[in-house]
Short mmCIF file of C-alpha atoms in Angstrom, two decimals:
data_model
loop_
_atom_site.label_atom_id
_atom_site.label_comp_id
_atom_site.label_asym_id
_atom_site.label_seq_id
_atom_site.Cartn_x
_atom_site.Cartn_y
_atom_site.Cartn_z
CA UNK A 1 15.04 -19.64 10.25
CA UNK A 2 17.52 -22.26 9.17
CA UNK A 3 19.60 -22.30 6.06
CA UNK A 4 22.19 -24.80 4.78
CA UNK A 5 24.23 -22.13 3.07
CA UNK A 6 24.32 -18.46 2.17
CA UNK A 7 23.09 -19.07 -1.36
CA UNK A 8 19.80 -20.48 -0.10
CA UNK A 9 19.26 -17.37 2.03
CA UNK A 10 19.82 -15.14 -1.00
CA UNK A 11 17.50 -17.33 -3.01
CA UNK A 12 14.78 -16.75 -0.41
CA UNK A 13 15.18 -13.00 -0.65
CA UNK A 14 14.96 -13.12 -4.45
CA UNK A 15 11.88 -15.32 -4.16
CA UNK A 16 10.09 -12.81 -1.95
CA UNK A 17 11.03 -9.96 -4.27
CA UNK A 18 9.70 -11.85 -7.31
CA UNK A 19 6.46 -12.64 -5.50
CA UNK A 20 6.00 -9.05 -4.40
CA UNK A 21 6.32 -7.93 -8.03
CA UNK A 22 4.06 -10.71 -9.23
CA UNK A 23 1.26 -9.45 -7.01
CA UNK A 24 1.16 -5.88 -8.31
CA UNK A 25 -2.20 -5.00 -9.91
CA UNK A 26 -2.30 -5.68 -13.61
CA UNK A 27 0.85 -7.80 -13.59
CA UNK A 28 0.81 -11.44 -14.52
CA UNK A 29 2.69 -13.77 -12.20
CA UNK A 30 5.52 -15.78 -13.75
CA UNK A 31 5.50 -18.15 -10.79
CA UNK A 32 4.07 -21.61 -11.35
CA UNK A 33 0.67 -21.93 -9.58
CA UNK A 34 1.94 -25.03 -7.80
CA UNK A 35 5.22 -23.71 -6.45
CA UNK A 36 4.65 -21.06 -3.84
CA UNK A 37 1.47 -20.77 -1.74
CA UNK A 38 0.69 -17.09 -1.26
CA UNK A 39 -1.54 -17.23 1.79
CA UNK A 40 -0.40 -14.88 4.53
CA UNK A 41 -1.69 -11.54 5.72
CA UNK A 42 -1.06 -8.68 3.29
CA UNK A 43 1.51 -6.09 4.29
CA UNK A 44 0.14 -2.68 5.23
CA UNK A 45 2.42 -0.81 2.87
CA UNK A 46 4.61 -1.52 -0.12
CA UNK A 47 7.67 -0.84 2.00
CA UNK A 48 6.92 -3.95 4.04
CA UNK A 49 6.88 -6.24 1.02
CA UNK A 50 10.66 -6.66 0.94
CA UNK A 51 12.05 -9.43 3.13
CA UNK A 52 13.98 -8.24 6.17
CA UNK A 53 15.59 -10.20 8.95
CA UNK A 54 13.15 -11.09 11.69
CA UNK A 55 14.23 -10.26 15.25
CA UNK A 56 15.03 -13.23 17.41
CA UNK A 57 12.26 -14.33 19.82
CA UNK A 58 12.93 -13.86 23.53
CA UNK A 59 15.20 -16.26 25.37
CA UNK A 60 13.56 -19.66 25.83
CA UNK A 61 13.52 -20.88 29.42
CA UNK A 62 14.02 -24.62 29.70
CA UNK A 63 13.38 -25.80 33.25
CA UNK A 64 13.87 -29.53 33.92
CA UNK A 65 10.94 -31.81 33.15
CA UNK A 66 9.64 -34.51 35.44
CA UNK A 67 10.45 -38.10 34.54
CA UNK A 68 8.18 -39.56 31.90
CA UNK A 69 7.33 -42.73 33.82
CA UNK A 70 3.91 -42.67 35.51
CA UNK A 71 3.91 -41.28 39.01
CA UNK A 72 1.49 -40.94 41.88
CA UNK A 73 -1.06 -38.13 41.48
CA UNK A 74 0.19 -34.77 42.70
CA UNK A 75 -1.82 -32.00 44.34
CA UNK A 76 -3.40 -29.72 41.79
CA UNK A 77 -1.28 -26.63 41.16
CA UNK A 78 -3.26 -23.50 41.85
CA UNK A 79 -0.49 -20.96 41.42
CA UNK A 80 0.72 -19.66 38.08
CA UNK A 81 3.66 -21.44 36.53
CA UNK A 82 7.03 -19.74 36.84
CA UNK A 83 7.58 -19.26 33.12
CA UNK A 84 5.27 -16.63 31.59
CA UNK A 85 3.68 -16.94 28.18
CA UNK A 86 6.06 -15.16 25.77
CA UNK A 87 5.01 -11.87 24.20
CA UNK A 88 3.44 -12.10 20.73
CA UNK A 89 5.91 -12.60 17.90
CA UNK A 90 4.71 -10.69 14.82
CA UNK A 91 4.57 -12.34 11.44
CA UNK A 92 7.67 -11.68 9.33
CA UNK A 93 7.56 -8.38 7.53
CA UNK A 94 8.38 -10.20 4.32
CA UNK A 95 5.22 -12.30 4.61
CA UNK A 96 3.79 -13.57 1.35
CA UNK A 97 0.48 -12.11 0.25
CA UNK A 98 -2.76 -14.06 -0.24
CA UNK A 99 -3.92 -14.76 -3.77
CA UNK A 100 -6.83 -17.20 -3.28
CA UNK A 101 -10.29 -15.76 -2.71
CA UNK A 102 -10.85 -17.81 0.44
CA UNK A 103 -7.51 -16.67 1.88
CA UNK A 104 -8.36 -13.04 1.15
CA UNK A 105 -11.73 -13.40 2.83
CA UNK A 106 -10.21 -15.08 5.87
CA UNK A 107 -7.55 -12.40 6.22
CA UNK A 108 -10.25 -9.73 6.08
CA UNK A 109 -12.16 -11.69 8.72
CA UNK A 110 -9.00 -11.91 10.83
CA UNK A 111 -8.64 -8.13 10.72
CA UNK A 112 -12.25 -7.66 11.84
CA UNK A 113 -11.82 -10.16 14.69
CA UNK A 114 -8.43 -8.67 15.67
CA UNK A 115 -6.65 -11.98 15.01
CA UNK A 116 -3.15 -10.79 14.03
CA UNK A 117 -1.45 -14.14 13.59
CA UNK A 118 2.00 -14.88 14.97
CA UNK A 119 5.22 -16.57 13.92
CA UNK A 120 6.28 -20.13 14.61
CA UNK A 121 8.95 -20.49 17.29
CA UNK A 122 11.59 -22.68 15.66
CA UNK A 123 14.54 -23.33 18.02
CA UNK A 124 17.98 -23.94 16.59
CA UNK A 125 19.21 -27.45 17.36
CA UNK A 126 22.67 -27.15 15.77
CA UNK A 127 24.46 -23.83 15.60
CA UNK A 128 27.34 -22.78 13.40
CA UNK A 129 29.40 -19.62 12.95
CA UNK A 130 27.21 -18.14 10.22
CA UNK A 131 23.88 -18.97 11.89
CA UNK A 132 21.87 -22.12 12.40
CA UNK A 133 22.73 -25.36 10.63
CA UNK A 134 19.64 -27.25 11.79
CA UNK A 135 16.43 -26.11 13.48
CA UNK A 136 13.40 -28.01 14.76
CA UNK A 137 11.58 -27.66 11.44
CA UNK A 138 14.54 -28.29 9.11
CA UNK A 139 13.26 -31.71 7.88
CA UNK A 140 9.98 -30.11 6.81
CA UNK A 141 11.67 -27.10 5.20
CA UNK A 142 14.02 -29.41 3.30
CA UNK A 143 11.10 -31.49 2.04
CA UNK A 144 9.30 -28.38 0.76
CA UNK A 145 12.53 -27.29 -0.92
CA UNK A 146 12.64 -30.68 -2.62
CA UNK A 147 9.11 -30.20 -3.95
CA UNK A 148 10.00 -26.74 -5.28
CA UNK A 149 13.23 -27.67 -7.05
CA UNK A 150 11.99 -31.05 -8.27
CA UNK A 151 14.54 -33.09 -6.35
CA UNK A 152 11.84 -34.88 -4.35
CA UNK A 153 9.87 -37.43 -6.36
CA UNK A 154 7.51 -38.74 -3.68
CA UNK A 155 4.90 -37.37 -1.25
CA UNK A 156 5.63 -35.12 1.72
CA UNK A 157 3.48 -36.53 4.51
CA UNK A 158 2.27 -34.50 7.50
CA UNK A 159 0.63 -36.22 10.47
CA UNK A 160 -1.73 -34.09 12.60
CA UNK A 161 -2.54 -35.48 16.06
CA UNK A 162 -5.04 -33.60 18.20
CA UNK A 163 -8.43 -33.24 19.83
CA UNK A 164 -11.93 -32.25 18.70
CA UNK A 165 -10.60 -28.91 17.43
CA UNK A 166 -9.28 -30.77 14.36
CA UNK A 167 -11.24 -34.06 14.46
CA UNK A 168 -13.84 -32.73 12.02
CA UNK A 169 -10.92 -31.98 9.63
CA UNK A 170 -11.96 -28.39 8.90
CA UNK A 171 -8.94 -26.64 10.46
CA UNK A 172 -6.40 -29.05 9.01
CA UNK A 173 -8.33 -29.08 5.73
CA UNK A 174 -7.49 -25.38 5.33
CA UNK A 175 -3.84 -26.11 6.17
CA UNK A 176 -3.89 -28.98 3.68
CA UNK A 177 -5.53 -26.90 0.95
CA UNK A 178 -3.07 -24.03 1.34
CA UNK A 179 -0.05 -26.33 1.16
CA UNK A 180 -1.46 -28.33 -1.75
CA UNK A 181 -2.22 -25.12 -3.66
CA UNK A 182 1.42 -24.15 -3.41
CA UNK A 183 3.31 -27.43 -3.53
CA UNK A 184 0.90 -29.84 -5.23
CA UNK A 185 -1.02 -32.75 -3.73
CA UNK A 186 -0.34 -36.49 -3.61
CA UNK A 187 -3.66 -37.85 -2.44
CA UNK A 188 -5.71 -38.22 0.71
CA UNK A 189 -3.47 -40.39 2.87
CA UNK A 190 -4.97 -42.01 5.98
CA UNK A 191 -8.76 -42.44 5.94
CA UNK A 192 -11.30 -44.18 8.20
CA UNK A 193 -13.77 -46.86 7.12
CA UNK A 194 -16.60 -44.90 8.76
CA UNK A 195 -17.17 -41.75 10.81
CA UNK A 196 -16.24 -41.44 14.48
CA UNK A 197 -19.87 -40.65 15.36
CA UNK A 198 -23.31 -41.01 13.70
CA UNK A 199 -23.02 -37.44 12.44
CA UNK A 200 -20.45 -35.25 10.71
CA UNK A 201 -18.92 -35.10 7.27
CA UNK A 202 -17.14 -37.79 5.29
CA UNK A 203 -14.19 -35.90 3.86
CA UNK A 204 -11.76 -38.27 5.60
CA UNK A 205 -13.83 -41.46 5.60
CA UNK A 206 -15.43 -43.91 3.22
CA UNK A 207 -18.13 -42.27 1.12
CA UNK A 208 -20.67 -44.92 2.13
CA UNK A 209 -20.50 -47.23 5.16
CA UNK A 210 -22.69 -49.57 7.16
CA UNK A 211 -22.33 -52.08 9.97
CA UNK A 212 -19.43 -50.52 11.93
CA UNK A 213 -19.12 -49.43 15.56
CA UNK A 214 -16.47 -46.74 16.24
CA UNK A 215 -14.22 -46.87 19.32
CA UNK A 216 -11.85 -44.00 20.11
CA UNK A 217 -9.03 -43.30 22.53
CA UNK A 218 -11.02 -40.29 23.75
CA UNK A 219 -13.66 -42.43 25.44
CA UNK A 220 -14.11 -42.08 29.19
CA UNK A 221 -13.17 -45.72 29.85
CA UNK A 222 -10.47 -47.49 27.87
CA UNK A 223 -11.89 -49.65 25.03
CA UNK A 224 -10.94 -53.35 24.93
CA UNK A 225 -8.18 -52.95 22.32
CA UNK A 226 -5.31 -50.44 21.99
CA UNK A 227 -5.10 -48.14 18.99
CA UNK A 228 -2.99 -47.41 15.95
CA UNK A 229 -2.04 -43.85 15.02
CA UNK A 230 -5.58 -42.96 13.91
CA UNK A 231 -6.72 -43.20 17.54
CA UNK A 232 -9.86 -44.91 16.21
CA UNK A 233 -10.89 -48.40 15.22
CA UNK A 234 -14.15 -49.67 13.76
CA UNK A 235 -15.63 -53.04 14.75
CA UNK A 236 -17.88 -54.95 12.35
CA UNK A 237 -21.23 -55.38 14.09
CA UNK A 238 -22.67 -57.52 11.32
CA UNK A 239 -21.51 -59.87 8.62
CA UNK A 240 -20.86 -57.96 5.40
CA UNK A 241 -20.20 -54.69 7.16
CA UNK A 242 -18.67 -52.52 4.49
CA UNK A 243 -17.21 -49.17 3.53
CA UNK A 244 -16.88 -47.82 -0.03
CA UNK A 245 -14.19 -45.31 -1.00
CA UNK A 246 -14.36 -43.17 -4.14
CA UNK A 247 -10.97 -43.54 -5.84
CA UNK A 248 -9.06 -40.57 -7.19
CA UNK A 249 -6.43 -42.29 -9.29
CA UNK A 250 -4.43 -43.85 -6.44
CA UNK A 251 -2.26 -46.71 -7.78
CA UNK A 252 -2.16 -48.66 -4.50
CA UNK A 253 -3.40 -48.71 -0.95
CA UNK A 254 -2.92 -50.30 2.46
CA UNK A 255 -5.52 -51.63 4.89
CA UNK A 256 -4.67 -51.30 8.59
CA UNK A 257 -6.49 -53.87 10.71
CA UNK A 258 -6.43 -55.50 14.14
CA UNK A 259 -6.01 -59.30 14.23
CA UNK A 260 -8.34 -60.27 17.08
CA UNK A 261 -9.55 -63.70 18.15
CA UNK A 262 -12.81 -64.87 16.63
CA UNK A 263 -13.06 -62.10 14.05
CA UNK A 264 -13.90 -62.71 10.43
CA UNK A 265 -11.71 -61.92 7.46
CA UNK A 266 -11.68 -58.59 5.65
CA UNK A 267 -11.91 -58.38 1.86
CA UNK A 268 -10.68 -55.48 -0.27
CA UNK A 269 -12.21 -55.25 -3.74
CA UNK A 270 -12.38 -52.77 -6.61
CA UNK A 271 -15.46 -52.55 -8.81
CA UNK A 272 -16.43 -56.07 -7.75
CA UNK A 273 -12.96 -57.62 -8.25
CA UNK A 274 -11.19 -58.87 -5.10
CA UNK A 275 -7.72 -57.38 -4.55
CA UNK A 276 -6.82 -58.77 -1.11
CA UNK A 277 -8.20 -60.86 1.74
CA UNK A 278 -6.85 -60.90 5.28
CA UNK A 279 -5.99 -64.15 7.03
CA UNK A 280 -6.49 -63.57 10.77
CA UNK A 281 -4.35 -65.46 13.30
CA UNK A 282 -6.20 -64.16 16.35
CA UNK A 283 -3.03 -63.00 18.11
CA UNK A 284 -4.01 -59.35 18.70
CA UNK A 285 -1.40 -57.91 16.33
CA UNK A 286 -1.98 -54.73 14.36
CA UNK A 287 -1.38 -55.65 10.70
CA UNK A 288 -1.12 -53.96 7.32
CA UNK A 289 -2.32 -55.48 4.04
CA UNK A 290 -1.06 -53.73 0.91
CA UNK A 291 -2.66 -54.01 -2.51
CA UNK A 292 -2.35 -52.56 -6.03
CA UNK A 293 -5.27 -50.71 -7.59
CA UNK A 294 -5.90 -51.35 -11.30
CA UNK A 295 -5.82 -48.24 -13.54
CA UNK A 296 -9.18 -46.61 -14.10
CA UNK A 297 -10.83 -48.13 -11.02
CA UNK A 298 -13.67 -46.05 -9.60
CA UNK A 299 -14.69 -47.55 -6.25
CA UNK A 300 -12.82 -49.49 -3.58
CA UNK A 301 -14.71 -51.52 -0.99
CA UNK A 302 -13.68 -52.99 2.36
CA UNK A 303 -16.07 -55.69 3.60
CA UNK A 304 -16.08 -57.92 6.68
CA UNK A 305 -16.85 -61.61 6.23
CA UNK A 306 -17.97 -61.90 9.83
CA UNK A 307 -18.71 -59.93 12.97
CA UNK A 308 -15.88 -58.65 15.14
CA UNK A 309 -13.43 -57.72 12.37
CA UNK A 310 -11.55 -54.51 13.23
CA UNK A 311 -10.39 -51.84 10.77
CA UNK A 312 -7.90 -49.22 12.00
CA UNK A 313 -7.65 -47.25 8.77
CA UNK A 314 -7.13 -47.17 5.02
CA UNK A 315 -4.20 -45.46 3.27
CA UNK A 316 -4.83 -44.14 -0.24
CA UNK A 317 -2.27 -41.85 -1.85
CA UNK A 318 -0.37 -41.29 -5.07
CA UNK A 319 3.27 -41.97 -5.86
CA UNK A 320 4.26 -38.56 -7.21
CA UNK A 321 5.48 -35.47 -5.35
CA UNK A 322 3.09 -33.33 -3.35
CA UNK A 323 1.57 -32.78 0.08
CA UNK A 324 -0.40 -35.42 2.00
CA UNK A 325 -1.86 -34.40 5.39
CA UNK A 326 -3.14 -37.22 7.61
CA UNK A 327 -5.82 -36.03 10.05
CA UNK A 328 -5.27 -38.09 13.23
CA UNK A 329 -7.33 -36.02 15.67
CA UNK A 330 -9.77 -37.61 18.13
CA UNK A 331 -12.56 -35.92 20.13
CA UNK A 332 -11.80 -35.51 23.86
CA UNK A 333 -8.14 -36.45 23.35
CA UNK A 334 -5.25 -35.08 25.34
CA UNK A 335 -1.62 -36.13 25.64
CA UNK A 336 -2.49 -38.48 28.51
CA UNK A 337 -5.07 -40.38 26.46
CA UNK A 338 -2.66 -40.70 23.54
CA UNK A 339 -0.79 -43.19 25.73
CA UNK A 340 -3.49 -45.62 24.54
CA UNK A 341 -1.63 -45.88 21.23
CA UNK A 342 -0.15 -49.37 20.93
CA UNK A 343 3.63 -49.18 20.70
CA UNK A 344 4.08 -51.70 17.88
CA UNK A 345 1.30 -50.13 15.80
CA UNK A 346 2.65 -46.63 16.44
CA UNK A 347 6.11 -47.61 15.23
CA UNK A 348 4.99 -49.64 12.22
CA UNK A 349 2.39 -47.17 10.96
CA UNK A 350 4.51 -44.04 11.42
CA UNK A 351 7.44 -45.75 9.74
CA UNK A 352 5.18 -46.63 6.83
CA UNK A 353 3.89 -43.07 6.59
CA UNK A 354 7.41 -41.56 6.92
CA UNK A 355 6.15 -38.07 7.84
CA UNK A 356 8.28 -34.98 7.42
CA UNK A 357 6.21 -33.01 9.94
CA UNK A 358 4.26 -34.09 13.03
CA UNK A 359 1.67 -31.59 14.27
CA UNK A 360 0.14 -31.75 17.76
CA UNK A 361 -3.04 -29.70 18.34
CA UNK A 362 -3.40 -30.14 22.09
CA UNK A 363 -4.03 -28.16 25.26
CA UNK A 364 -7.75 -27.41 25.23
CA UNK A 365 -8.77 -30.52 27.14
CA UNK A 366 -5.68 -30.24 29.35
CA UNK A 367 -6.68 -26.73 30.46
CA UNK A 368 -10.24 -27.89 31.03
CA UNK A 369 -9.13 -30.80 33.21
CA UNK A 370 -6.81 -28.48 35.11
CA UNK A 371 -9.85 -26.34 35.87
CA UNK A 372 -11.77 -29.45 37.03
CA UNK A 373 -8.80 -30.51 39.20
CA UNK A 374 -8.59 -33.79 37.25
CA UNK A 375 -4.88 -33.25 36.52
CA UNK A 376 -1.99 -30.92 37.34
CA UNK A 377 0.55 -28.98 35.31
CA UNK A 378 3.34 -31.47 36.08
CA UNK A 379 1.25 -34.28 34.57
CA UNK A 380 0.51 -32.17 31.50
CA UNK A 381 4.25 -31.69 30.99
CA UNK A 382 5.06 -35.32 31.65
CA UNK A 383 2.46 -36.79 29.30
CA UNK A 384 3.17 -34.38 26.43
CA UNK A 385 6.86 -35.20 26.81
CA UNK A 386 6.05 -38.90 26.57
CA UNK A 387 3.90 -38.41 23.46
CA UNK A 388 6.55 -36.34 21.66
CA UNK A 389 9.29 -38.82 22.47
CA UNK A 390 7.28 -41.87 21.42
CA UNK A 391 6.19 -40.41 18.08
CA UNK A 392 9.59 -38.94 17.26
CA UNK A 393 11.32 -42.24 18.10
CA UNK A 394 8.98 -43.92 15.59
CA UNK A 395 9.58 -41.18 12.97
CA UNK A 396 13.13 -39.92 13.61
CA UNK A 397 13.32 -38.12 10.26
CA UNK A 398 10.35 -35.89 11.03
CA UNK A 399 10.13 -32.33 12.29
CA UNK A 400 7.57 -31.62 14.99
CA UNK A 401 5.41 -28.63 15.88
CA UNK A 402 3.18 -28.26 18.92
CA UNK A 403 0.16 -26.00 18.35
CA UNK A 404 -1.13 -24.59 21.62
CA UNK A 405 -4.82 -24.26 22.51
CA UNK A 406 -7.13 -21.48 21.39
CA UNK A 407 -8.67 -18.98 23.79
CA UNK A 408 -11.14 -20.51 26.26
CA UNK A 409 -13.57 -19.29 28.88
CA UNK A 410 -14.29 -20.51 32.38
CA UNK A 411 -16.52 -23.56 32.50
CA UNK A 412 -18.84 -22.20 35.19
CA UNK A 413 -19.97 -19.13 33.25
CA UNK A 414 -23.58 -18.10 33.80
CA UNK A 415 -25.81 -17.16 30.90
CA UNK A 416 -25.95 -13.40 30.46
CA UNK A 417 -22.91 -12.77 32.64
CA UNK A 418 -19.53 -11.60 31.27
CA UNK A 419 -17.29 -14.43 30.15
CA UNK A 420 -14.10 -15.01 32.13
CA UNK A 421 -10.96 -16.61 30.74
CA UNK A 422 -10.35 -20.23 31.76
CA UNK A 423 -8.10 -20.06 34.85
CA UNK A 424 -5.42 -22.53 33.78
CA UNK A 425 -5.35 -21.74 30.06
CA UNK A 426 -2.12 -19.75 30.09
CA UNK A 427 -0.53 -22.27 32.47
CA UNK A 428 -1.29 -25.04 29.94
CA UNK A 429 0.12 -22.93 27.09
CA UNK A 430 3.33 -22.25 29.01
CA UNK A 431 3.72 -25.93 29.92
CA UNK A 432 3.25 -27.02 26.30
CA UNK A 433 5.71 -24.42 25.03
CA UNK A 434 8.34 -25.44 27.58
CA UNK A 435 8.02 -29.09 26.63
CA UNK A 436 8.03 -28.40 22.89
CA UNK A 437 11.16 -26.26 22.97
CA UNK A 438 12.95 -28.58 25.40
CA UNK A 439 12.21 -31.59 23.19
CA UNK A 440 13.49 -29.90 20.04
CA UNK A 441 10.08 -29.13 18.52
CA UNK A 442 8.66 -25.90 17.22
CA UNK A 443 5.77 -24.14 18.94
CA UNK A 444 2.87 -22.13 17.55
CA UNK A 445 0.83 -20.05 19.98
CA UNK A 446 -2.70 -20.25 18.56
CA UNK A 447 -4.01 -18.27 21.55
CA UNK A 448 -1.80 -15.33 20.60
CA UNK A 449 -2.45 -15.73 16.88
CA UNK A 450 -6.24 -15.46 17.28
CA UNK A 451 -5.90 -12.33 19.42
CA UNK A 452 -5.14 -13.50 22.96
CA UNK A 453 -7.43 -12.96 25.94
CA UNK A 454 -10.94 -12.01 24.88
CA UNK A 455 -10.63 -13.35 21.34
CA UNK A 456 -13.15 -16.14 21.98
CA UNK A 457 -15.68 -13.50 23.01
CA UNK A 458 -15.16 -11.73 19.68
CA UNK A 459 -15.53 -15.02 17.80
CA UNK A 460 -18.74 -15.73 19.72
CA UNK A 461 -20.20 -12.29 19.08
CA UNK A 462 -19.53 -12.79 15.37
CA UNK A 463 -21.42 -16.11 15.43
CA UNK A 464 -18.38 -18.37 15.06
CA UNK A 465 -18.74 -20.38 18.30
CA UNK A 466 -21.10 -23.23 19.17
CA UNK A 467 -23.39 -22.82 22.15
CA UNK A 468 -20.95 -24.74 24.37
CA UNK A 469 -18.48 -21.84 23.94
CA UNK A 470 -15.75 -24.45 23.44
CA UNK A 471 -15.86 -25.40 19.77
CA UNK A 472 -15.59 -22.91 16.90
CA UNK A 473 -17.75 -23.35 13.83
CA UNK A 474 -17.92 -22.25 10.22
CA UNK A 475 -15.43 -19.60 9.21
CA UNK A 476 -14.16 -19.48 12.78
CA UNK A 477 -12.58 -22.88 12.17
CA UNK A 478 -11.35 -21.81 8.75
CA UNK A 479 -9.66 -18.73 10.20
CA UNK A 480 -7.78 -20.81 12.78
CA UNK A 481 -6.60 -23.09 10.00
CA UNK A 482 -5.47 -20.09 7.96
CA UNK A 483 -3.46 -18.75 10.90
CA UNK A 484 -1.60 -22.06 11.17
CA UNK A 485 -1.06 -22.33 7.42
CA UNK A 486 0.22 -18.74 7.21
CA UNK A 487 2.74 -19.33 9.99
CA UNK A 488 4.06 -22.57 8.47
CA UNK A 489 4.42 -21.18 4.97
CA UNK A 490 6.08 -17.97 6.13
CA UNK A 491 8.45 -19.91 8.38
CA UNK A 492 9.58 -21.84 5.30
CA UNK A 493 9.80 -18.73 3.09
CA UNK A 494 11.69 -16.72 5.71
CA UNK A 495 14.26 -19.34 6.67
CA UNK A 496 17.74 -17.89 6.40
CA UNK A 497 16.69 -14.22 6.52
CA UNK A 498 16.93 -13.84 10.30
CA UNK A 499 18.53 -15.38 13.38
CA UNK A 500 17.10 -18.40 15.17
CA UNK A 501 17.67 -18.81 18.92
CA UNK A 502 19.89 -21.71 19.83
CA UNK A 503 18.41 -24.43 22.02
CA UNK A 504 20.80 -24.32 24.96
CA UNK A 505 19.77 -27.49 26.78
CA UNK A 506 20.01 -30.85 25.03
CA UNK A 507 17.68 -33.69 25.94
CA UNK A 508 19.12 -36.31 23.61
CA UNK A 509 20.43 -38.49 26.46
CA UNK A 510 17.05 -38.44 28.18
CA UNK A 511 15.33 -39.29 24.89
CA UNK A 512 17.54 -42.34 24.46
CA UNK A 513 16.87 -43.40 28.04
CA UNK A 514 13.13 -42.91 27.70
CA UNK A 515 12.73 -44.62 24.34
CA UNK A 516 12.84 -48.05 25.91
CA UNK A 517 9.96 -47.62 28.35
CA UNK A 518 7.53 -45.21 26.76
CA UNK A 519 5.00 -47.74 25.60
CA UNK A 520 4.47 -49.97 28.62
CA UNK A 521 4.52 -47.44 31.43
CA UNK A 522 2.35 -44.78 29.87
CA UNK A 523 -0.23 -47.20 28.51
CA UNK A 524 -0.70 -49.08 31.75
CA UNK A 525 -1.49 -45.87 33.57
CA UNK A 526 -4.69 -45.56 31.54
CA UNK A 527 -6.14 -49.04 31.88
CA UNK A 528 -8.23 -48.14 34.91
CA UNK A 529 -11.49 -46.22 34.62
CA UNK A 530 -11.18 -42.46 34.49
CA UNK A 531 -13.25 -40.24 36.75
CA UNK A 532 -16.65 -39.25 35.50
CA UNK A 533 -16.61 -35.77 34.01
CA UNK A 534 -19.20 -33.18 35.06
CA UNK A 535 -22.41 -33.65 33.09
CA UNK A 536 -22.40 -30.02 32.00
CA UNK A 537 -19.28 -30.44 29.87
CA UNK A 538 -20.67 -31.21 26.46
CA UNK A 539 -17.99 -32.11 23.98
CA UNK A 540 -15.78 -34.05 26.41
CA UNK A 541 -15.97 -37.66 27.46
CA UNK A 542 -18.25 -40.52 26.46
CA UNK A 543 -21.46 -38.49 26.10
CA UNK A 544 -20.21 -36.17 23.37
CA UNK A 545 -22.35 -33.44 21.86
CA UNK A 546 -22.74 -32.80 18.15
CA UNK A 547 -20.16 -30.03 18.33
CA UNK A 548 -17.41 -32.54 19.16
CA UNK A 549 -16.97 -33.75 15.58
CA UNK A 550 -17.66 -31.39 12.76
#
């Protein structure tokens, strides 16, 4: 979709041709197993294996957005938004084929569930005579190119913000695994000292923990302290609260912690040897304590020397090239609640992570709150705009991609009655797409990719939805992750083989204007108590059900 020069475009075509030949039965691939992830839906005939230019998506409407500063509540919009959801964009005909067994199984599952996938919308931000010089996803594409040709010697970090759809890490774990299989891995990245709830897996937390209370930005009422980019902090409820991380050869790490009054110190140790100890000042600052890990170390422990110590996260990754995907999703989160991120922590932690791609899995809770008349479409636009601008100002070298919500059904469905689509779902999707394109981000329509209206019913009939009919489970989650991974990888592989629509309205002046007041205005709007949610809505608010975090 974007290409620095003609030679790169030709190189892409040759790459696809080589991969097509490498996948013929009985032929051995000459491609390194850690260069090109082959994870997208197989073509229906050999004639489709060759790369061809992809037709340009339809024109992108860019109506003006409301100002990002908080405003008085508006009446709930009951009419459909003016801009319709765009028609499905098919995956490129030169899509790479799957080679992993899990990918093959998920593609077969996608065919049975009529989940066709769709392409990423990647607007052109800087046009030139021969095509597009820079698109929304160029920084990410360039980083993957650097991993392929060996020019990049360090990690390529991806930060994934979102709601309960990704908070259990299963969707983004598939995305992570597909990218790591093709481009190599550089470690786990951002981890938590304990889980976000008393249940769920520990793939992104300490292996063993005790004595911590989790607080999240998704809670109904704002917790006493603002958050770093994890959207979670853990408070030591006892002296010697601890979390133990199994090391995987990481040479160094960083402890993110909140310096609060009256809290004890935190000690980082490896196999019983102390590496670092915090020295709290009690000034409320979010701090980072870096440390080196001795070679051959097996276990790293974080321990509190007193009650009240706060851990925001632990960073463990390697120095070499490869993919690192930070899961930053929080149950019940929406763009409005992400205003609870502290501005200084957001800037410092994103600058430290230096991501090349920011993902935003949002829209499910927005559409639900639209249905409950807790918000309106203008607020959805405004708060997503604020979130994109704040995070991109903190990580100006990053690409960004908004992933819209999956299919959803009306909240008031009666057992045994036909399921009806959630009334404001497509309005939320349109609003998110408008904001993403206007702000120079890509957009991926997960609703379209999984099959559009009625796809949740098919998932449910196949046993891939929880009883709340909100949260997928099992291979349903894996398939959604595969759809996202396929679209990202094909967007990279296809860049330069087809035209990319030019973004016709620039918002750079507004971004500069807004960068000075994003933190204070948006955060203050959330300090008051939020309305109580209906008790029937498991998986949203303070009383979360098991399905919220998987």
